Short mmCIF file of C-alpha atoms and ligand atoms in Angstrom, two decimals:
data_model
loop_
_atom_site.label_atom_id
_atom_site.label_comp_id
_atom_site.label_asym_id
_atom_site.label_seq_id
_atom_site.Cartn_x
_atom_site.Cartn_y
_atom_site.Cartn_z
CA UNK A 1073 -18.63 0.74 -8.57
CA UNK A 1074 -14.75 0.54 -7.88
CA UNK A 1075 -12.93 2.93 -10.05
CA UNK A 1076 -9.41 4.31 -9.79
CA UNK A 1077 -10.66 7.39 -8.58
CA UNK A 1078 -11.59 5.76 -5.39
CA UNK A 1079 -7.68 5.74 -4.63
CA UNK A 1080 -5.85 9.04 -4.60
CA UNK A 1081 -2.25 9.27 -3.27
CA UNK A 1082 -1.87 11.26 -0.28
CA UNK A 1083 0.72 13.04 1.74
CA UNK A 1084 0.92 13.00 5.52
CA UNK A 1085 0.17 16.60 5.67
CA UNK A 1086 -3.29 16.01 3.93
CA UNK A 1087 -4.27 13.23 6.71
CA UNK A 1088 -7.44 14.09 8.72
CA UNK A 1089 -7.94 10.49 10.05
CA UNK A 1090 -5.69 8.10 11.18
CA UNK A 1091 -7.30 4.77 10.76
CA UNK A 1092 -6.40 2.18 13.37
CA UNK A 1093 -5.74 -1.00 11.18
CA UNK A 1094 -4.38 -3.85 13.58
CA UNK A 1095 -1.71 -4.80 15.65
CA UNK A 1096 1.79 -5.06 14.03
CA UNK A 1097 1.80 -8.78 14.93
CA UNK A 1098 -1.18 -9.37 12.36
CA UNK A 1099 1.05 -8.47 9.47
CA UNK A 1100 3.36 -10.86 7.64
CA UNK A 1101 7.18 -10.07 7.72
CA UNK A 1102 8.53 -8.70 4.47
CA UNK A 1103 5.17 -9.37 2.71
CA UNK A 1104 1.76 -7.81 2.32
CA UNK A 1105 -1.82 -7.84 4.10
CA UNK A 1106 -4.95 -6.31 2.76
CA UNK A 1107 -6.76 -3.81 5.10
CA UNK A 1108 -10.30 -2.64 4.63
CA UNK A 1109 -11.05 1.06 5.09
CA UNK A 1110 -14.87 2.30 3.95
CA UNK A 1111 -14.79 1.38 0.22
CA UNK A 1112 -10.96 1.09 -0.04
CA UNK A 1113 -8.76 -2.07 0.16
CA UNK A 1114 -5.34 -0.89 1.09
CA UNK A 1115 -2.37 -3.14 0.69
CA UNK A 1116 0.05 -2.83 3.75
CA UNK A 1117 3.73 -3.86 3.56
CA UNK A 1118 6.06 -4.51 6.34
CA UNK A 1119 9.92 -4.38 5.30
CA UNK A 1120 11.14 -6.01 8.60
CA UNK A 1121 14.71 -5.67 7.58
CA UNK A 1122 14.63 -1.96 7.56
CA UNK A 1123 11.69 -1.69 9.76
CA UNK A 1124 9.94 0.38 7.16
CA UNK A 1125 6.15 0.24 6.27
CA UNK A 1126 4.41 1.11 2.91
CA UNK A 1127 0.50 1.47 2.15
CA UNK A 1128 -0.89 1.40 -1.45
CA UNK A 1129 -4.04 0.65 -3.01
CA UNK A 1130 -4.72 -3.10 -3.38
CA UNK A 1131 -5.88 -2.58 -6.89
CA UNK A 1132 -3.63 -3.52 -9.74
CA UNK A 1133 -4.37 -0.79 -12.51
CA UNK A 1134 -3.22 -3.47 -15.20
CA UNK A 1135 -6.18 -5.58 -14.95
CA UNK A 1136 -8.15 -3.94 -12.05
CA UNK A 1137 -7.52 -6.91 -9.77
CA UNK A 1138 -7.33 -6.63 -6.13
CA UNK A 1139 -4.02 -8.30 -5.72
CA UNK A 1140 -1.11 -6.21 -4.98
CA UNK A 1141 -1.23 -7.12 -1.22
CA UNK A 1142 -0.21 -10.72 -2.39
CA UNK A 1143 2.65 -9.30 -4.25
CA UNK A 1144 6.25 -10.00 -3.88
CA UNK A 1145 8.05 -7.15 -2.06
CA UNK A 1146 11.63 -6.32 -3.05
CA UNK A 1147 14.03 -3.44 -3.53
CA UNK A 1148 15.31 -1.58 -6.55
CA UNK A 1149 18.40 0.20 -5.11
CA UNK A 1150 16.85 2.14 -2.23
CA UNK A 1151 13.53 2.08 -3.69
CA UNK A 1152 10.91 -0.25 -2.17
CA UNK A 1153 8.80 -2.05 -4.78
CA UNK A 1154 6.01 -4.48 -5.13
CA UNK A 1155 5.48 -6.86 -8.01
CA UNK A 1156 1.75 -7.86 -8.74
CA UNK A 1157 1.29 -11.43 -8.32
CA UNK A 1158 -0.57 -11.83 -11.73
CA UNK A 1159 1.47 -10.48 -14.40
CA UNK A 1160 4.60 -9.12 -12.62
CA UNK A 1161 4.27 -5.21 -13.24
CA UNK A 1162 5.98 -3.67 -10.48
CA UNK A 1163 5.49 -0.44 -8.56
CA UNK A 1164 7.37 2.00 -6.30
CA UNK A 1165 5.94 1.82 -2.88
CA UNK A 1166 7.20 5.46 -2.21
CA UNK A 1167 5.98 7.07 -5.23
CA UNK A 1168 3.35 4.69 -6.61
CA UNK A 1169 5.06 4.89 -10.14
CA UNK A 1170 4.98 1.64 -12.55
CA UNK A 1171 8.82 0.88 -12.75
CA UNK A 1172 8.46 -1.47 -15.76
CA UNK A 1173 6.18 0.28 -17.97
CA UNK A 1174 3.55 2.87 -18.66
CA UNK A 1175 0.71 1.92 -16.34
CA UNK A 1176 -0.93 4.54 -14.36
CA UNK A 1177 0.70 5.04 -10.81
CA UNK A 1178 -0.89 3.58 -7.77
CA UNK A 1179 -2.03 5.54 -4.75
CA UNK A 1180 0.12 5.36 -1.87
CA UNK A 1181 -1.03 6.30 1.82
CA UNK A 1182 0.76 7.52 4.76
CA UNK A 1183 1.24 4.89 7.46
CA UNK A 1184 2.66 4.91 10.84
CA UNK A 1185 3.26 2.52 13.77
CA UNK A 1186 2.17 3.66 17.27
CA UNK A 1187 2.28 1.44 20.59
CA UNK A 1188 2.66 -1.59 18.26
CA UNK A 1189 -0.52 -0.66 16.09
CA UNK A 1190 -0.63 0.10 12.47
CA UNK A 1191 -2.24 3.18 11.50
CA UNK A 1192 -3.33 4.20 7.78
CA UNK A 1193 -3.72 7.90 7.11
CA UNK A 1194 -6.66 9.10 5.18
CA UNK A 1195 -8.40 12.35 4.20
CA UNK A 1196 -11.97 11.21 4.87
S1 FES B 782 -3.21 -7.58 -12.97
FE1 FES B 782 -1.50 -6.69 -11.99
S2 FES B 782 0.12 -6.89 -13.52
FE2 FES B 782 -1.70 -7.66 -14.55
#
């Protein structure tokens, strides 16, 4: 069963596996796409304007729906964020924090680009 515990935020120091997800060209500009890794669905976001990438759980903690990769991305000052497409709760893509309420934070994951491929960092 999918629970929130499936998703735990990680820092780059904790990465033991860099999963080669897909070529950069497969990801929409200034939007999200979903990548599967084992039992996880990870939302990957490409902020083309700043050439920044972010990864977080695809699961929205509000109604436990796998939807965050389809959310609108934006910025709150310097804070990159995603708005859930269902009820518009917003989350920081840096810290995972729910910016407009008191929902649980979402897990964020290390991401890097090498030779035009997107890699996601996991600890198992
Ligand atoms: S399911 Fe995401 S805000 Fe409601």
